[in-house]
GROMACS .gro file of C-alpha atoms in nm:
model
  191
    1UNK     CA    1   0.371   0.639   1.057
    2UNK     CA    2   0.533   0.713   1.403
    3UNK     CA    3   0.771   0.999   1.267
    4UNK     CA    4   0.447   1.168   1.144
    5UNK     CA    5   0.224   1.095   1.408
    6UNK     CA    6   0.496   1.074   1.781
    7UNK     CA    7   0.168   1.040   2.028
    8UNK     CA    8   0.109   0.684   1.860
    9UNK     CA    9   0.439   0.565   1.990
   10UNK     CA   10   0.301   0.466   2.347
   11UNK     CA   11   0.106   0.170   2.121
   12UNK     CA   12   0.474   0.012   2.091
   13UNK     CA   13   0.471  -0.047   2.478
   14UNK     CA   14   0.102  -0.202   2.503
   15UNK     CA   15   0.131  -0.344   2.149
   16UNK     CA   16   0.313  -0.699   2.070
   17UNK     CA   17   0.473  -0.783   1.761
   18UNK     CA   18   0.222  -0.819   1.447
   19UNK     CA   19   0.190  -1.160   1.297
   20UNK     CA   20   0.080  -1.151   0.909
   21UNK     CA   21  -0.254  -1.166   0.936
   22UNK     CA   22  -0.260  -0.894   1.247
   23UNK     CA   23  -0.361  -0.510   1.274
   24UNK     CA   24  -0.333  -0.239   1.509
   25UNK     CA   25  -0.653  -0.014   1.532
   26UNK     CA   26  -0.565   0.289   1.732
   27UNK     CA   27  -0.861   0.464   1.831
   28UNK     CA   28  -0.864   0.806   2.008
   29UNK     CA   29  -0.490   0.933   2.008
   30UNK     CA   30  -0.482   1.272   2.001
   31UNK     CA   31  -0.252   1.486   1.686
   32UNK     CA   32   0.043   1.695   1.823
   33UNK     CA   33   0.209   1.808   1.516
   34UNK     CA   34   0.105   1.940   1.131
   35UNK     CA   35   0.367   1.800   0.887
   36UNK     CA   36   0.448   1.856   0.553
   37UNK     CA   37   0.673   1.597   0.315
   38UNK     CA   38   0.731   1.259   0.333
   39UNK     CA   39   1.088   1.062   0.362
   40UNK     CA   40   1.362   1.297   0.326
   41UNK     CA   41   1.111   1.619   0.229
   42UNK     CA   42   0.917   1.546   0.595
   43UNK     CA   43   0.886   1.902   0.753
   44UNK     CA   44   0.770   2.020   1.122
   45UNK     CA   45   0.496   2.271   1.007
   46UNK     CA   46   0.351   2.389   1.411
   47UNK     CA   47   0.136   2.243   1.655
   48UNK     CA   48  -0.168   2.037   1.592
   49UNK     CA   49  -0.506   2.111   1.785
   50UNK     CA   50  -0.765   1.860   1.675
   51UNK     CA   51  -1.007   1.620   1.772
   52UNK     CA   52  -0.910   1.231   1.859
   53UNK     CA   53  -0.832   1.035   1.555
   54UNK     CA   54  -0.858   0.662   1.445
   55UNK     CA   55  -0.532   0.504   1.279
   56UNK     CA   56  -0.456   0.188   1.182
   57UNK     CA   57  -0.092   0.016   1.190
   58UNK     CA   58   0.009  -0.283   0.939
   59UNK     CA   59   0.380  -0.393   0.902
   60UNK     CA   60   0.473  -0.425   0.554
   61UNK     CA   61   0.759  -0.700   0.479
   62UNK     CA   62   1.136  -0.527   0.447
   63UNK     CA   63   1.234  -0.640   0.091
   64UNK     CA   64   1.568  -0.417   0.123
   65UNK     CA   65   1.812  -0.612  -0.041
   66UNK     CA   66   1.549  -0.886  -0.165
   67UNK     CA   67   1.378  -0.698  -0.360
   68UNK     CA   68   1.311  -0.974  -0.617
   69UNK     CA   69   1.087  -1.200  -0.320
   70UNK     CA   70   0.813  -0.973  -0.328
   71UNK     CA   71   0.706  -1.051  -0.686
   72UNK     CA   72   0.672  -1.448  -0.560
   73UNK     CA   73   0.315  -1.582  -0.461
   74UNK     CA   74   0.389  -1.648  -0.093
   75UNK     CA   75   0.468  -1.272  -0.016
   76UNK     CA   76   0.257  -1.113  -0.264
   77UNK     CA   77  -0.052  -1.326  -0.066
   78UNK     CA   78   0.092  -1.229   0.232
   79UNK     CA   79   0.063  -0.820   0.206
   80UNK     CA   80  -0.253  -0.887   0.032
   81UNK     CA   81  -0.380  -1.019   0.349
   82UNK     CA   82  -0.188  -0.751   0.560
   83UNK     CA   83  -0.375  -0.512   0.429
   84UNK     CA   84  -0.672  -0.657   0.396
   85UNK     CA   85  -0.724  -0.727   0.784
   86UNK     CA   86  -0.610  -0.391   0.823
   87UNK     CA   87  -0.868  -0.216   0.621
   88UNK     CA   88  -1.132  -0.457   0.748
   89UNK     CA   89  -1.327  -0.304   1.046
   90UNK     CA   90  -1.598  -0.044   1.141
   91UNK     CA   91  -1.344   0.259   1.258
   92UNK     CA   92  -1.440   0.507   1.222
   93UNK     CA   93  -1.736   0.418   1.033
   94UNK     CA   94  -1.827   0.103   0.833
   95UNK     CA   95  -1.720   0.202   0.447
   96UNK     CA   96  -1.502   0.518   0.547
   97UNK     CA   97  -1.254   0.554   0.277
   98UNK     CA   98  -0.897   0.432   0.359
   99UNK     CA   99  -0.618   0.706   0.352
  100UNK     CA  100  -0.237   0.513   0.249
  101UNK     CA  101   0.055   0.561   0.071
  102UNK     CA  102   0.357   0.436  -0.047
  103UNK     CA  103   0.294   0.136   0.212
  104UNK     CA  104   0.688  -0.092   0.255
  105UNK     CA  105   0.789   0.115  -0.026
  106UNK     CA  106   1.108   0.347   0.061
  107UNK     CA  107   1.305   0.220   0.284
  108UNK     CA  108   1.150  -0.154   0.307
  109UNK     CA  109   1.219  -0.148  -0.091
  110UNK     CA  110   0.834  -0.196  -0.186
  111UNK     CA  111   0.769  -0.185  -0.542
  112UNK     CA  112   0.493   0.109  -0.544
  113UNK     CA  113   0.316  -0.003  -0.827
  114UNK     CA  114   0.223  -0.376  -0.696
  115UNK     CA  115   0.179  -0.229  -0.328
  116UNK     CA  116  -0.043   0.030  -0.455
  117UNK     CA  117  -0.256  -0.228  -0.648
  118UNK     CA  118  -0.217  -0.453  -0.349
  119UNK     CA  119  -0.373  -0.199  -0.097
  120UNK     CA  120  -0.643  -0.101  -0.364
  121UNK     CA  121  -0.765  -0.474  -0.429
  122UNK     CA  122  -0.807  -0.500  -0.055
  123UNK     CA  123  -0.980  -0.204   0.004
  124UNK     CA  124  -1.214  -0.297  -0.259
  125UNK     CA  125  -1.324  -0.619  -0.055
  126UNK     CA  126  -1.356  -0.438   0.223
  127UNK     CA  127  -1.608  -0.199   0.047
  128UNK     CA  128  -1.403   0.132   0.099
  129UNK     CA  129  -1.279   0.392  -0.160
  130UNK     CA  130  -0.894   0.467  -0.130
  131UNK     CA  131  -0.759   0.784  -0.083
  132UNK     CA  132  -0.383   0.740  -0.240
  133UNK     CA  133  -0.122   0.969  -0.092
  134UNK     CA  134   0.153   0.915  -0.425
  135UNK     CA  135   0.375   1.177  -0.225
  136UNK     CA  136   0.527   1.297  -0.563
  137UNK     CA  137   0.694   1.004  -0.666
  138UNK     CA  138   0.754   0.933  -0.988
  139UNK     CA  139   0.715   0.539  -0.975
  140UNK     CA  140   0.332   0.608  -0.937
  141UNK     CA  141   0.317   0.758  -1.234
  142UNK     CA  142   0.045   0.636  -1.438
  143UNK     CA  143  -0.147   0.539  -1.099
  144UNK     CA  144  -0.463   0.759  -1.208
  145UNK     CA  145  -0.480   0.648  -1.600
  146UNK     CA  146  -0.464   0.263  -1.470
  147UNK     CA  147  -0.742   0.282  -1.199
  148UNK     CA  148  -0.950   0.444  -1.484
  149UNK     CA  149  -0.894   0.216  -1.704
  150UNK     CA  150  -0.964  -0.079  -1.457
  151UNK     CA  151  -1.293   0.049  -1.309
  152UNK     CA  152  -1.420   0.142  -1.686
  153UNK     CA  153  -1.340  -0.195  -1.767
  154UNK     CA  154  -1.537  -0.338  -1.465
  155UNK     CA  155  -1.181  -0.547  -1.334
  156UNK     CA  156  -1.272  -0.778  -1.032
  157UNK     CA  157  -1.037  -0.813  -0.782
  158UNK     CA  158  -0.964  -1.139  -0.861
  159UNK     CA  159  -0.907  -1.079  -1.287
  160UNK     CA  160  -0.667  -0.785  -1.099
  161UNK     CA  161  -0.523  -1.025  -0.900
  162UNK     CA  162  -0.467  -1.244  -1.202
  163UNK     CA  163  -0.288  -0.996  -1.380
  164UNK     CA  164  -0.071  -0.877  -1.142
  165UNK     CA  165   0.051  -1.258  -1.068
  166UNK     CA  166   0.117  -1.295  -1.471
  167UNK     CA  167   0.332  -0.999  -1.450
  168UNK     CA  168   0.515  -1.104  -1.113
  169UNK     CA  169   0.542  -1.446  -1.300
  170UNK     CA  170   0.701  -1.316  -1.598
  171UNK     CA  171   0.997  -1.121  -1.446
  172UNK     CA  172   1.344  -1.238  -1.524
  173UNK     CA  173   1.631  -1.219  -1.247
  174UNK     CA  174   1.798  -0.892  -1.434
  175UNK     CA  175   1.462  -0.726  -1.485
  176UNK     CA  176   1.439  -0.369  -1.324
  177UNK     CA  177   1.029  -0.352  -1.279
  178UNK     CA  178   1.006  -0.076  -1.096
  179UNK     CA  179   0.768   0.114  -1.336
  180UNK     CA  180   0.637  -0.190  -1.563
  181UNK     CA  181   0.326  -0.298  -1.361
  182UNK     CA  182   0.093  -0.031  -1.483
  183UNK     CA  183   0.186  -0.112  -1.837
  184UNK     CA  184   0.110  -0.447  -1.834
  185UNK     CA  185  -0.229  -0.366  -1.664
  186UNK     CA  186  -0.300  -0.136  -1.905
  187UNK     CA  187  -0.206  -0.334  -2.171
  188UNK     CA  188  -0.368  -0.663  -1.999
  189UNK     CA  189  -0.721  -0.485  -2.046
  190UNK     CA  190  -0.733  -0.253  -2.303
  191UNK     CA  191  -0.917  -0.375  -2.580
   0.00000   0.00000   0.00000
């Protein structure tokens, strides 16, 4: 988020480390820069003049080289409630949708598909809509056919929640499930 957004730096100085059930709510800092991109494709595109804006910061867990921990209870409950305390608040306004991405995926080795579900559970506690920034990746693939599926089905967070630890619990320690998740969602509640 800083690379994108350089005035929110200062918040490392004032700001202590996050513990896991900890968000930063950064009301008021003022753009700089447009962008373009994400990752490798990020792009200066000019200067920014805008009004004050309202950001929120929540660490994801680096699963670089340990990929396979994310898929286990502990951690999967643990960026559940990341994001969770980071979507719940009143800024800017009480139900205002909640902009993400590809949250701990890249470079913390995320898997997109659970994080995406992840983020989208919590939101949906929290009563907000999610605007989902895929960035052109092809692991979310599949991202717009599942979330149809689940809200024509009527999936509560916690039959979602369900599913997604069925899956995590059925991976094997040579399994590559980068792009499996949405199929077993799919397949979990299609009748």
């Amino acid at each position: 988020m800083f690379s994108i957004a350089p005035e929110l730096l200062t918040t490392i100085i004032v700001c202590d480390v996050m513990g896991d059930r900890e968000a930063i709510v950064i009301s008021g800092a003022e753009c700089f820069n447009l962008h373009t991109g994400y990752s490798r494709s990020f792009q200066f595109m000019g200067n920014c003049v805008g009004s004050p804006e309202c950001r929120v910061a929540i660490d994801a867990t680096r699963f670089t080289g340990i990929q396979r921990k994310q898929y286990t209870d502990d951690y999967i409950l643990r960026e559940l409630n990341k994001a969770y305390v980071g979507f719940n608040h009143g800024y800017p306004t009480a139900g205002a949708a909640v902009a993400t991405g590809n949250w701990g995926c890249g470079a913390f080795g995320g898997h997109i598909q659970l994080k995406s579900m992840l983020q989208w559970m919590s939101a949906s506690e929290c009563g907000r809509p999610v605007i989902y920034y895929t960035f052109g990746d092809e692991n979310c693939q599949g991202m717009a056919d599942v979330t149809k599926l689940l809200l024509e089905k009527e999936v509560t967070v916690y039959q979602l929640a369900n599913a997604i630890f069925d899956f995590c619990n059925q991976i094997e320690p040579r399994d590559k499930p980068e792009k499996d998740l949405y199929i077993h969602l799919k397949d979990s509640f299609y009748d």
